[in-house]
Amino acid sequence: MTKALLELRDVSKTYAGGGLLSRRHVAAVSGVSFSLQAEQPEVFAIIGESGSGKSSLARMVLGLSAPSQGTILFRGQDVTALRSRRDRLAFMRQVQPILQNPFEAFNPLTRVDRYLYATARNLAGASDQAAAEAAADGALQQVGLSLAELRGRFPHELSGGQLQRAAIARALIPRPALLVADEPVSMIDASLRMTIVNLFRDLRERLRVSIIYITHDLATAYTISDRIVIMRHGEIVESGNAREVLAHPQHPYSIQLKESVLSIEGAWNKETALVSSGNREGSRL
Ligand SMILES: Nc1ncnc2c1ncn2[C@@H]1O[C@H](COP(=O)(O)OP(=O)(O)O)[C@@H](O)[C@H]1O
Ligand SMILES: [Mg+2]
């Protein structure tokens, strides 16, 4: 049997409650299990309202925090057991993060291209500046940018959308098998969101990279995802093929989600209308 790309087995995360005297514990993630197959890359959406445990889950998948219980395996290897620098680097080459706010991902005083060169050197074996520039340019081309456009620019000289594309390009440099994108468009101008999430789907096609797309926005998830899970209070309350989940919602929460999709259905043909309705308070999850 081939190993899954990623497998979560009954993963929980509990945080100690605030203050020395508090015995309260926050169960951020409770008993989550799912797996992504290695053979067929997919866009896998994790949907849930704020506080449902999405970022806690993302941090565990990225190996940045350890589960309180359960196991996370990447290609059969326990993500929490990556002790040596060599194993850590090998994991980082394969699993790359994309964060919510690209302006926080880049230091304002560092030129954006420098980040890409550093990633090319540290994670993609670029041994000199020419090789680093070639790797950076190749990755930027994959997201519709080029090194010529970005060279020497500081983060504030780019738009949020351009900077998030640059962050995606940076993540692509080591040719990862999995991107973990935690609310990657929630800080992006509404008119650009759809083009960026569509890019995930393109990248899955072109580069055969799997993408965990974390969002509270059902409209974008429904549009680009192969499978979705819906989280509530740290638990998966529904999962499956995106269309099936929406066609036969079981849980009150997913029924509510379906209603939010139906309410924007009229706008489906117009990309900008779709995105802006996803942005209205009433249709937010
Ligand atoms: N480092 C932390 N320490 C204590 N509680 C946390 C920490 N991170 C998240 N939480 C709590 O865990 C729950 C889930 O948070 P989070 O994973 O950030 O959810 P989401 O990304 O879906 O908004 C929330 O109740 C949040 O307050
Ligand atoms: Mg979050």
PDB file of C-alpha atoms and ligand atoms in Angstrom:
ATOM      1  CA  MET A   1       0.000   0.000   0.000  1.00  0.00           C
ATOM      2  CA  THR A   2       1.361   3.411  -0.876  1.00  0.00           C
ATOM      3  CA  LYS A   3       1.710   5.862   1.937  1.00  0.00           C
ATOM      4  CA  ALA A   4      -0.594   8.825   2.158  1.00  0.00           C
ATOM      5  CA  LEU A   5       0.980  12.207   1.516  1.00  0.00           C
ATOM      6  CA  LEU A   6      -0.455  13.407   4.799  1.00  0.00           C
ATOM      7  CA  GLU A   7      -2.375  11.543   7.425  1.00  0.00           C
ATOM      8  CA  LEU A   8      -3.901  12.914  10.609  1.00  0.00           C
ATOM      9  CA  ARG A   9      -4.989  10.317  13.142  1.00  0.00           C
ATOM     10  CA  ASP A  10      -7.255  11.493  15.904  1.00  0.00           C
ATOM     11  CA  VAL A  11      -5.373  14.752  16.391  1.00  0.00           C
ATOM     12  CA  SER A  12      -6.219  17.043  19.313  1.00  0.00           C
ATOM     13  CA  LYS A  13      -4.717  20.248  20.592  1.00  0.00           C
ATOM     14  CA  THR A  14      -5.400  21.616  24.034  1.00  0.00           C
ATOM     15  CA  TYR A  15      -4.014  24.912  25.298  1.00  0.00           C
ATOM     16  CA  ALA A  16      -3.585  25.645  28.965  1.00  0.00           C
ATOM     17  CA  GLY A  17      -6.058  28.320  29.999  1.00  0.00           C
ATOM     18  CA  GLY A  18      -4.853  31.824  30.822  1.00  0.00           C
ATOM     19  CA  GLY A  19      -3.256  32.588  34.182  1.00  0.00           C
ATOM     20  CA  LEU A  20      -1.579  30.506  36.870  1.00  0.00           C
ATOM     21  CA  LEU A  21      -4.759  30.022  38.846  1.00  0.00           C
ATOM     22  CA  SER A  22      -6.870  28.992  35.916  1.00  0.00           C
ATOM     23  CA  ARG A  23      -7.571  25.333  35.404  1.00  0.00           C
ATOM     24  CA  ARG A  24      -9.453  26.021  32.254  1.00  0.00           C
ATOM     25  CA  HIS A  25      -8.114  24.350  29.132  1.00  0.00           C
ATOM     26  CA  VAL A  26      -9.029  25.301  25.616  1.00  0.00           C
ATOM     27  CA  ALA A  27      -9.716  22.327  23.383  1.00  0.00           C
ATOM     28  CA  ALA A  28      -8.796  24.021  20.097  1.00  0.00           C
ATOM     29  CA  VAL A  29      -8.763  20.825  18.005  1.00  0.00           C
ATOM     30  CA  SER A  30     -10.529  17.592  19.008  1.00  0.00           C
ATOM     31  CA  GLY A  31     -10.088  14.202  17.400  1.00  0.00           C
ATOM     32  CA  VAL A  32      -9.424  15.307  13.833  1.00  0.00           C
ATOM     33  CA  SER A  33      -8.595  12.631  11.270  1.00  0.00           C
ATOM     34  CA  PHE A  34      -8.179  12.919   7.511  1.00  0.00           C
ATOM     35  CA  SER A  35      -5.671  12.028   4.858  1.00  0.00           C
ATOM     36  CA  LEU A  36      -4.461  13.320   1.530  1.00  0.00           C
ATOM     37  CA  GLN A  37      -3.404  10.772  -1.052  1.00  0.00           C
ATOM     38  CA  ALA A  38       0.055  10.933  -2.539  1.00  0.00           C
ATOM     39  CA  GLU A  39      -0.886   9.902  -6.097  1.00  0.00           C
ATOM     40  CA  GLN A  40      -3.507  12.509  -6.824  1.00  0.00           C
ATOM     41  CA  PRO A  41      -2.844  16.100  -5.751  1.00  0.00           C
ATOM     42  CA  GLU A  42      -5.901  17.935  -4.543  1.00  0.00           C
ATOM     43  CA  VAL A  43      -7.110  21.191  -3.133  1.00  0.00           C
ATOM     44  CA  PHE A  44      -8.417  20.282   0.307  1.00  0.00           C
ATOM     45  CA  ALA A  45     -10.373  23.010   2.051  1.00  0.00           C
ATOM     46  CA  ILE A  46     -10.738  23.356   5.787  1.00  0.00           C
ATOM     47  CA  ILE A  47     -13.674  25.650   6.425  1.00  0.00           C
ATOM     48  CA  GLY A  48     -14.825  27.053   9.714  1.00  0.00           C
ATOM     49  CA  GLU A  49     -15.655  30.226  11.495  1.00  0.00           C
ATOM     50  CA  SER A  50     -13.101  32.141  13.518  1.00  0.00           C
ATOM     51  CA  GLY A  51     -11.983  30.175  16.591  1.00  0.00           C
ATOM     52  CA  SER A  52     -12.923  26.769  15.176  1.00  0.00           C
ATOM     53  CA  GLY A  53      -9.321  25.525  15.389  1.00  0.00           C
ATOM     54  CA  LYS A  54      -8.148  25.958  11.788  1.00  0.00           C
ATOM     55  CA  SER A  55      -4.878  27.743  12.530  1.00  0.00           C
ATOM     56  CA  SER A  56      -4.074  25.355  15.375  1.00  0.00           C
ATOM     57  CA  LEU A  57      -4.481  22.517  12.914  1.00  0.00           C
ATOM     58  CA  ALA A  58      -2.350  24.295  10.285  1.00  0.00           C
ATOM     59  CA  ARG A  59       0.475  24.867  12.770  1.00  0.00           C
ATOM     60  CA  MET A  60       0.493  21.189  13.695  1.00  0.00           C
ATOM     61  CA  VAL A  61       0.546  20.080  10.045  1.00  0.00           C
ATOM     62  CA  LEU A  62       3.484  22.452   9.478  1.00  0.00           C
ATOM     63  CA  GLY A  63       5.305  20.900  12.421  1.00  0.00           C
ATOM     64  CA  LEU A  64       5.288  24.219  14.292  1.00  0.00           C
ATOM     65  CA  SER A  65       3.359  22.883  17.251  1.00  0.00           C
ATOM     66  CA  ALA A  66       2.888  19.376  18.557  1.00  0.00           C
ATOM     67  CA  PRO A  67      -0.498  17.703  18.917  1.00  0.00           C
ATOM     68  CA  SER A  68      -1.608  17.129  22.517  1.00  0.00           C
ATOM     69  CA  GLN A  69      -2.886  13.787  21.295  1.00  0.00           C
ATOM     70  CA  GLY A  70      -2.850  11.851  18.070  1.00  0.00           C
ATOM     71  CA  THR A  71      -0.397  11.542  15.216  1.00  0.00           C
ATOM     72  CA  ILE A  72       0.429  13.478  12.062  1.00  0.00           C
ATOM     73  CA  LEU A  73       2.286  11.541   9.403  1.00  0.00           C
ATOM     74  CA  PHE A  74       3.819  13.071   6.299  1.00  0.00           C
ATOM     75  CA  ARG A  75       4.701  10.339   3.804  1.00  0.00           C
ATOM     76  CA  GLY A  76       4.534   7.947   6.726  1.00  0.00           C
ATOM     77  CA  GLN A  77       6.906   9.949   8.903  1.00  0.00           C
ATOM     78  CA  ASP A  78       5.812  11.442  12.217  1.00  0.00           C
ATOM     79  CA  VAL A  79       5.974  15.222  11.827  1.00  0.00           C
ATOM     80  CA  THR A  80       6.722  15.713  15.539  1.00  0.00           C
ATOM     81  CA  ALA A  81       9.692  13.343  15.391  1.00  0.00           C
ATOM     82  CA  LEU A  82      11.794  15.477  13.029  1.00  0.00           C
ATOM     83  CA  ARG A  83      14.705  16.087  15.361  1.00  0.00           C
ATOM     84  CA  SER A  84      17.753  16.581  13.194  1.00  0.00           C
ATOM     85  CA  ARG A  85      18.330  19.693  11.126  1.00  0.00           C
ATOM     86  CA  ARG A  86      18.577  17.490   8.080  1.00  0.00           C
ATOM     87  CA  ASP A  87      15.128  15.960   8.668  1.00  0.00           C
ATOM     88  CA  ARG A  88      13.642  19.396   9.397  1.00  0.00           C
ATOM     89  CA  LEU A  89      15.010  20.803   6.157  1.00  0.00           C
ATOM     90  CA  ALA A  90      13.799  17.813   4.172  1.00  0.00           C
ATOM     91  CA  PHE A  91      10.325  18.333   5.632  1.00  0.00           C
ATOM     92  CA  MET A  92      10.387  22.087   4.938  1.00  0.00           C
ATOM     93  CA  ARG A  93      11.249  21.440   1.316  1.00  0.00           C
ATOM     94  CA  GLN A  94       8.108  19.377   0.975  1.00  0.00           C
ATOM     95  CA  VAL A  95       5.617  21.246   3.131  1.00  0.00           C
ATOM     96  CA  GLN A  96       5.474  25.005   2.763  1.00  0.00           C
ATOM     97  CA  PRO A  97       3.273  27.586   4.487  1.00  0.00           C
ATOM     98  CA  ILE A  98       1.384  30.511   3.008  1.00  0.00           C
ATOM     99  CA  LEU A  99       0.258  32.940   5.658  1.00  0.00           C
ATOM    100  CA  GLN A 100      -2.726  35.179   5.989  1.00  0.00           C
ATOM    101  CA  ASN A 101      -0.991  38.522   5.850  1.00  0.00           C
ATOM    102  CA  PRO A 102       1.810  38.828   3.309  1.00  0.00           C
ATOM    103  CA  PHE A 103       2.905  42.111   4.893  1.00  0.00           C
ATOM    104  CA  GLU A 104       3.720  40.162   8.059  1.00  0.00           C
ATOM    105  CA  ALA A 105       5.461  37.389   6.149  1.00  0.00           C
ATOM    106  CA  PHE A 106       7.993  39.841   4.712  1.00  0.00           C
ATOM    107  CA  ASN A 107      10.130  42.174   6.768  1.00  0.00           C
ATOM    108  CA  PRO A 108       9.344  45.717   5.543  1.00  0.00           C
ATOM    109  CA  LEU A 109      13.051  46.576   5.405  1.00  0.00           C
ATOM    110  CA  THR A 110      14.086  43.585   3.306  1.00  0.00           C
ATOM    111  CA  ARG A 111      13.748  43.551  -0.453  1.00  0.00           C
ATOM    112  CA  VAL A 112      11.274  40.897  -1.547  1.00  0.00           C
ATOM    113  CA  ASP A 113      13.642  39.235  -4.024  1.00  0.00           C
ATOM    114  CA  ARG A 114      16.135  38.620  -1.188  1.00  0.00           C
ATOM    115  CA  TYR A 115      13.623  36.309   0.485  1.00  0.00           C
ATOM    116  CA  LEU A 116      13.289  34.301  -2.653  1.00  0.00           C
ATOM    117  CA  TYR A 117      17.064  34.015  -3.076  1.00  0.00           C
ATOM    118  CA  ALA A 118      17.435  32.914   0.548  1.00  0.00           C
ATOM    119  CA  THR A 119      14.821  30.198   0.081  1.00  0.00           C
ATOM    120  CA  ALA A 120      16.519  29.096  -3.142  1.00  0.00           C
ATOM    121  CA  ARG A 121      19.839  28.783  -1.312  1.00  0.00           C
ATOM    122  CA  ASN A 122      18.546  27.221   1.895  1.00  0.00           C
ATOM    123  CA  LEU A 123      15.915  24.873   0.547  1.00  0.00           C
ATOM    124  CA  ALA A 124      16.487  24.415  -3.170  1.00  0.00           C
ATOM    125  CA  GLY A 125      20.236  23.930  -3.395  1.00  0.00           C
ATOM    126  CA  ALA A 126      21.028  27.128  -5.336  1.00  0.00           C
ATOM    127  CA  SER A 127      24.795  27.401  -4.985  1.00  0.00           C
ATOM    128  CA  ASP A 128      25.328  30.877  -6.418  1.00  0.00           C
ATOM    129  CA  GLN A 129      23.433  34.087  -7.123  1.00  0.00           C
ATOM    130  CA  ALA A 130      22.683  33.139 -10.738  1.00  0.00           C
ATOM    131  CA  ALA A 131      21.093  29.869  -9.644  1.00  0.00           C
ATOM    132  CA  ALA A 132      19.103  31.649  -6.911  1.00  0.00           C
ATOM    133  CA  GLU A 133      17.829  34.220  -9.410  1.00  0.00           C
ATOM    134  CA  ALA A 134      16.864  31.512 -11.887  1.00  0.00           C
ATOM    135  CA  ALA A 135      14.927  29.637  -9.182  1.00  0.00           C
ATOM    136  CA  ALA A 136      13.231  32.854  -8.038  1.00  0.00           C
ATOM    137  CA  ASP A 137      12.277  33.862 -11.561  1.00  0.00           C
ATOM    138  CA  GLY A 138      10.951  30.388 -12.376  1.00  0.00           C
ATOM    139  CA  ALA A 139       8.725  30.398  -9.295  1.00  0.00           C
ATOM    140  CA  LEU A 140       7.534  33.961  -9.933  1.00  0.00           C
ATOM    141  CA  GLN A 141       6.561  33.011 -13.484  1.00  0.00           C
ATOM    142  CA  GLN A 142       4.370  30.247 -12.016  1.00  0.00           C
ATOM    143  CA  VAL A 143       2.303  32.880 -10.204  1.00  0.00           C
ATOM    144  CA  GLY A 144       2.148  35.377 -13.050  1.00  0.00           C
ATOM    145  CA  LEU A 145       5.007  37.609 -11.893  1.00  0.00           C
ATOM    146  CA  SER A 146       8.655  37.880 -12.899  1.00  0.00           C
ATOM    147  CA  LEU A 147      11.929  38.728 -11.268  1.00  0.00           C
ATOM    148  CA  ALA A 148      12.245  41.699 -13.613  1.00  0.00           C
ATOM    149  CA  GLU A 149       9.125  43.202 -12.011  1.00  0.00           C
ATOM    150  CA  LEU A 150      10.155  42.520  -8.431  1.00  0.00           C
ATOM    151  CA  ARG A 151      13.882  43.023  -8.420  1.00  0.00           C
ATOM    152  CA  GLY A 152      14.986  45.399  -5.663  1.00  0.00           C
ATOM    153  CA  ARG A 153      11.428  46.207  -4.544  1.00  0.00           C
ATOM    154  CA  PHE A 154      10.438  46.477  -0.902  1.00  0.00           C
ATOM    155  CA  PRO A 155       7.176  44.926   0.359  1.00  0.00           C
ATOM    156  CA  HIS A 156       5.398  48.291   0.604  1.00  0.00           C
ATOM    157  CA  GLU A 157       6.132  48.946  -3.059  1.00  0.00           C
ATOM    158  CA  LEU A 158       3.894  46.023  -4.021  1.00  0.00           C
ATOM    159  CA  SER A 159       0.146  45.622  -3.694  1.00  0.00           C
ATOM    160  CA  GLY A 160      -1.229  43.074  -1.227  1.00  0.00           C
ATOM    161  CA  GLY A 161      -2.141  40.813  -4.122  1.00  0.00           C
ATOM    162  CA  GLN A 162       1.326  41.035  -5.690  1.00  0.00           C
ATOM    163  CA  LEU A 163       2.973  40.428  -2.352  1.00  0.00           C
ATOM    164  CA  GLN A 164       0.812  37.378  -1.658  1.00  0.00           C
ATOM    165  CA  ARG A 165       1.743  36.043  -5.096  1.00  0.00           C
ATOM    166  CA  ALA A 166       5.394  36.616  -4.236  1.00  0.00           C
ATOM    167  CA  ALA A 167       4.823  34.694  -0.978  1.00  0.00           C
ATOM    168  CA  ILE A 168       3.280  31.838  -2.957  1.00  0.00           C
ATOM    169  CA  ALA A 169       6.238  31.938  -5.374  1.00  0.00           C
ATOM    170  CA  ARG A 170       8.634  31.778  -2.439  1.00  0.00           C
ATOM    171  CA  ALA A 171       6.798  28.737  -1.122  1.00  0.00           C
ATOM    172  CA  LEU A 172       7.077  27.045  -4.539  1.00  0.00           C
ATOM    173  CA  ILE A 173      10.850  27.405  -4.846  1.00  0.00           C
ATOM    174  CA  PRO A 174      11.731  24.114  -3.096  1.00  0.00           C
ATOM    175  CA  ARG A 175       9.121  22.339  -5.261  1.00  0.00           C
ATOM    176  CA  PRO A 176       6.981  21.277  -2.306  1.00  0.00           C
ATOM    177  CA  ALA A 177       4.431  18.482  -2.396  1.00  0.00           C
ATOM    178  CA  LEU A 178       2.080  20.331  -0.051  1.00  0.00           C
ATOM    179  CA  LEU A 179       1.177  23.971   0.540  1.00  0.00           C
ATOM    180  CA  VAL A 180      -0.649  24.895   3.733  1.00  0.00           C
ATOM    181  CA  ALA A 181      -2.415  28.184   3.093  1.00  0.00           C
ATOM    182  CA  ASP A 182      -4.057  29.622   6.211  1.00  0.00           C
ATOM    183  CA  GLU A 183      -6.658  32.211   5.174  1.00  0.00           C
ATOM    184  CA  PRO A 184      -4.404  33.330   2.326  1.00  0.00           C
ATOM    185  CA  VAL A 185      -6.833  35.813   0.795  1.00  0.00           C
ATOM    186  CA  SER A 186      -8.676  37.225   3.777  1.00  0.00           C
ATOM    187  CA  MET A 187      -6.371  40.261   3.867  1.00  0.00           C
ATOM    188  CA  ILE A 188      -6.386  40.668   0.096  1.00  0.00           C
ATOM    189  CA  ASP A 189      -8.491  43.206  -1.716  1.00  0.00           C
ATOM    190  CA  ALA A 190     -11.836  41.577  -2.530  1.00  0.00           C
ATOM    191  CA  SER A 191     -11.476  42.144  -6.273  1.00  0.00           C
ATOM    192  CA  LEU A 192      -8.267  40.069  -6.344  1.00  0.00           C
ATOM    193  CA  ARG A 193      -9.288  37.153  -4.138  1.00  0.00           C
ATOM    194  CA  MET A 194     -10.757  34.971  -6.812  1.00  0.00           C
ATOM    195  CA  THR A 195      -7.729  35.257  -9.085  1.00  0.00           C
ATOM    196  CA  ILE A 196      -5.448  34.223  -6.233  1.00  0.00           C
ATOM    197  CA  VAL A 197      -7.529  31.232  -5.169  1.00  0.00           C
ATOM    198  CA  ASN A 198      -7.874  30.178  -8.803  1.00  0.00           C
ATOM    199  CA  LEU A 199      -4.109  30.211  -8.899  1.00  0.00           C
ATOM    200  CA  PHE A 200      -4.116  27.408  -6.300  1.00  0.00           C
ATOM    201  CA  ARG A 201      -6.140  25.278  -8.611  1.00  0.00           C
ATOM    202  CA  ASP A 202      -3.807  26.052 -11.511  1.00  0.00           C
ATOM    203  CA  LEU A 203      -0.783  25.177  -9.405  1.00  0.00           C
ATOM    204  CA  ARG A 204      -2.315  21.867  -8.437  1.00  0.00           C
ATOM    205  CA  GLU A 205      -2.765  21.132 -12.157  1.00  0.00           C
ATOM    206  CA  ARG A 206       0.564  22.431 -13.410  1.00  0.00           C
ATOM    207  CA  LEU A 207       2.902  21.528 -10.559  1.00  0.00           C
ATOM    208  CA  ARG A 208       0.955  18.632  -9.043  1.00  0.00           C
ATOM    209  CA  VAL A 209       1.194  20.235  -5.627  1.00  0.00           C
ATOM    210  CA  SER A 210      -1.473  19.478  -3.017  1.00  0.00           C
ATOM    211  CA  ILE A 211      -2.963  22.439  -1.218  1.00  0.00           C
ATOM    212  CA  ILE A 212      -4.656  22.686   2.146  1.00  0.00           C
ATOM    213  CA  TYR A 213      -6.753  25.781   1.739  1.00  0.00           C
ATOM    214  CA  ILE A 214      -7.969  27.119   5.075  1.00  0.00           C
ATOM    215  CA  THR A 215     -10.736  29.664   4.977  1.00  0.00           C
ATOM    216  CA  HIS A 216     -13.930  30.936   6.491  1.00  0.00           C
ATOM    217  CA  ASP A 217     -15.159  31.829   3.020  1.00  0.00           C
ATOM    218  CA  LEU A 218     -17.327  29.092   1.618  1.00  0.00           C
ATOM    219  CA  ALA A 219     -17.640  30.648  -1.824  1.00  0.00           C
ATOM    220  CA  THR A 220     -13.944  30.441  -2.661  1.00  0.00           C
ATOM    221  CA  ALA A 221     -13.597  26.996  -1.065  1.00  0.00           C
ATOM    222  CA  TYR A 222     -16.537  25.626  -2.987  1.00  0.00           C
ATOM    223  CA  THR A 223     -15.189  27.016  -6.248  1.00  0.00           C
ATOM    224  CA  ILE A 224     -11.651  25.659  -6.109  1.00  0.00           C
ATOM    225  CA  SER A 225     -11.671  22.640  -3.807  1.00  0.00           C
ATOM    226  CA  ASP A 226     -11.841  18.952  -4.556  1.00  0.00           C
ATOM    227  CA  ARG A 227     -12.737  18.013  -1.004  1.00  0.00           C
ATOM    228  CA  ILE A 228     -13.822  20.035   1.972  1.00  0.00           C
ATOM    229  CA  VAL A 229     -14.063  19.507   5.696  1.00  0.00           C
ATOM    230  CA  ILE A 230     -16.133  21.740   7.893  1.00  0.00           C
ATOM    231  CA  MET A 231     -14.836  22.410  11.381  1.00  0.00           C
ATOM    232  CA  ARG A 232     -16.765  23.590  14.356  1.00  0.00           C
ATOM    233  CA  HIS A 233     -15.412  24.000  17.884  1.00  0.00           C
ATOM    234  CA  GLY A 234     -12.312  22.021  16.940  1.00  0.00           C
ATOM    235  CA  GLU A 235     -14.112  19.071  15.409  1.00  0.00           C
ATOM    236  CA  ILE A 236     -14.779  18.031  11.854  1.00  0.00           C
ATOM    237  CA  VAL A 237     -18.554  18.074  11.584  1.00  0.00           C
ATOM    238  CA  GLU A 238     -18.779  17.283   7.894  1.00  0.00           C
ATOM    239  CA  SER A 239     -16.462  16.174   5.119  1.00  0.00           C
ATOM    240  CA  GLY A 240     -16.434  14.981   1.572  1.00  0.00           C
ATOM    241  CA  ASN A 241     -16.480  16.035  -2.026  1.00  0.00           C
ATOM    242  CA  ALA A 242     -17.270  19.761  -2.142  1.00  0.00           C
ATOM    243  CA  ARG A 243     -20.344  19.358  -4.311  1.00  0.00           C
ATOM    244  CA  GLU A 244     -21.722  16.407  -2.360  1.00  0.00           C
ATOM    245  CA  VAL A 245     -21.371  18.190   0.945  1.00  0.00           C
ATOM    246  CA  LEU A 246     -23.271  21.123  -0.427  1.00  0.00           C
ATOM    247  CA  ALA A 247     -25.885  18.950  -2.108  1.00  0.00           C
ATOM    248  CA  HIS A 248     -26.634  16.928   1.028  1.00  0.00           C
ATOM    249  CA  PRO A 249     -25.690  19.002   4.025  1.00  0.00           C
ATOM    250  CA  GLN A 250     -26.130  16.974   7.221  1.00  0.00           C
ATOM    251  CA  HIS A 251     -25.189  19.331   9.953  1.00  0.00           C
ATOM    252  CA  PRO A 252     -26.994  22.576  10.832  1.00  0.00           C
ATOM    253  CA  TYR A 253     -23.741  24.372  10.200  1.00  0.00           C
ATOM    254  CA  SER A 254     -23.372  23.057   6.662  1.00  0.00           C
ATOM    255  CA  ILE A 255     -27.036  23.770   5.972  1.00  0.00           C
ATOM    256  CA  GLN A 256     -26.279  27.324   6.954  1.00  0.00           C
ATOM    257  CA  LEU A 257     -23.300  27.238   4.617  1.00  0.00           C
ATOM    258  CA  LYS A 258     -25.427  25.961   1.796  1.00  0.00           C
ATOM    259  CA  GLU A 259     -27.833  28.818   2.324  1.00  0.00           C
ATOM    260  CA  SER A 260     -24.968  31.255   2.098  1.00  0.00           C
ATOM    261  CA  VAL A 261     -23.926  29.681  -1.203  1.00  0.00           C
ATOM    262  CA  LEU A 262     -27.466  29.818  -2.541  1.00  0.00           C
ATOM    263  CA  SER A 263     -27.737  33.451  -1.566  1.00  0.00           C
ATOM    264  CA  ILE A 264     -24.793  34.288  -3.770  1.00  0.00           C
ATOM    265  CA  GLU A 265     -25.652  31.883  -6.548  1.00  0.00           C
ATOM    266  CA  GLY A 266     -27.039  34.633  -8.713  1.00  0.00           C
ATOM    267  CA  ALA A 267     -23.625  36.191  -8.758  1.00  0.00           C
ATOM    268  CA  TRP A 268     -21.706  33.057  -9.729  1.00  0.00           C
ATOM    269  CA  ASN A 269     -21.119  34.073 -13.280  1.00  0.00           C
ATOM    270  CA  LYS A 270     -19.565  37.348 -12.337  1.00  0.00           C
ATOM    271  CA  GLU A 271     -16.344  36.799 -10.549  1.00  0.00           C
ATOM    272  CA  THR A 272     -16.155  40.185  -8.901  1.00  0.00           C
ATOM    273  CA  ALA A 273     -19.748  40.008  -7.756  1.00  0.00           C
ATOM    274  CA  LEU A 274     -19.095  36.584  -6.282  1.00  0.00           C
ATOM    275  CA  VAL A 275     -16.124  37.776  -4.347  1.00  0.00           C
ATOM    276  CA  SER A 276     -17.724  40.920  -3.032  1.00  0.00           C
ATOM    277  CA  SER A 277     -20.813  39.043  -1.871  1.00  0.00           C
ATOM    278  CA  GLY A 278     -18.503  36.617  -0.091  1.00  0.00           C
ATOM    279  CA  ASN A 279     -17.188  39.665   1.663  1.00  0.00           C
ATOM    280  CA  ARG A 280     -20.504  40.898   2.991  1.00  0.00           C
ATOM    281  CA  GLU A 281     -21.131  40.333   6.655  1.00  0.00           C
ATOM    282  CA  GLY A 282     -24.293  38.313   6.049  1.00  0.00           C
ATOM    283  CA  SER A 283     -22.600  35.672   3.961  1.00  0.00           C
ATOM    284  CA  ARG A 284     -19.498  35.344   6.097  1.00  0.00           C
ATOM    285  CA  LEU A 285     -19.311  32.134   8.071  1.00  0.00           C
TER     286      LEU A 285
HETATM  287  N1  LIG B   1      -1.518  29.782  21.552  1.00  0.00           N
HETATM  288  C1  LIG B   1      -2.742  29.672  22.061  1.00  0.00           C
HETATM  289  N2  LIG B   1      -2.932  29.648  23.407  1.00  0.00           N
HETATM  290  C2  LIG B   1      -4.171  29.532  23.936  1.00  0.00           C
HETATM  291  N3  LIG B   1      -5.287  29.411  23.196  1.00  0.00           N
HETATM  292  C3  LIG B   1      -5.163  29.442  21.858  1.00  0.00           C
HETATM  293  C4  LIG B   1      -3.883  29.569  21.214  1.00  0.00           C
HETATM  294  N4  LIG B   1      -4.075  29.553  19.867  1.00  0.00           N
HETATM  295  C5  LIG B   1      -5.394  29.424  19.681  1.00  0.00           C
HETATM  296  N5  LIG B   1      -6.053  29.354  20.859  1.00  0.00           N
HETATM  297  C6  LIG B   1      -7.506  29.156  21.044  1.00  0.00           C
HETATM  298  O1  LIG B   1      -7.866  27.982  20.350  1.00  0.00           O
HETATM  299  C7  LIG B   1      -9.103  28.142  19.680  1.00  0.00           C
HETATM  300  C8  LIG B   1      -8.915  27.914  18.184  1.00  0.00           C
HETATM  301  O2  LIG B   1      -8.096  28.958  17.664  1.00  0.00           O
HETATM  302  P1  LIG B   1      -7.514  28.927  16.187  1.00  0.00           P
HETATM  303  O3  LIG B   1      -6.854  27.616  15.959  1.00  0.00           O
HETATM  304  O4  LIG B   1      -6.703  30.142  16.006  1.00  0.00           O
HETATM  305  O5  LIG B   1      -8.853  28.983  15.316  1.00  0.00           O
HETATM  306  P2  LIG B   1      -9.146  29.632  13.874  1.00  0.00           P
HETATM  307  O6  LIG B   1      -7.860  29.677  13.120  1.00  0.00           O
HETATM  308  O7  LIG B   1     -10.171  28.732  13.268  1.00  0.00           O
HETATM  309  O8  LIG B   1      -9.690  31.000  14.123  1.00  0.00           O
HETATM  310  C9  LIG B   1      -9.582  29.537  20.027  1.00  0.00           C
HETATM  311  O9  LIG B   1     -10.458  29.418  21.122  1.00  0.00           O
HETATM  312  C10 LIG B   1      -8.318  30.254  20.395  1.00  0.00           C
HETATM  313  O10 LIG B   1      -8.593  31.302  21.308  1.00  0.00           O
HETATM  314 MG    MG B   2      -6.925  31.208  12.071  1.00  0.00          MG
END
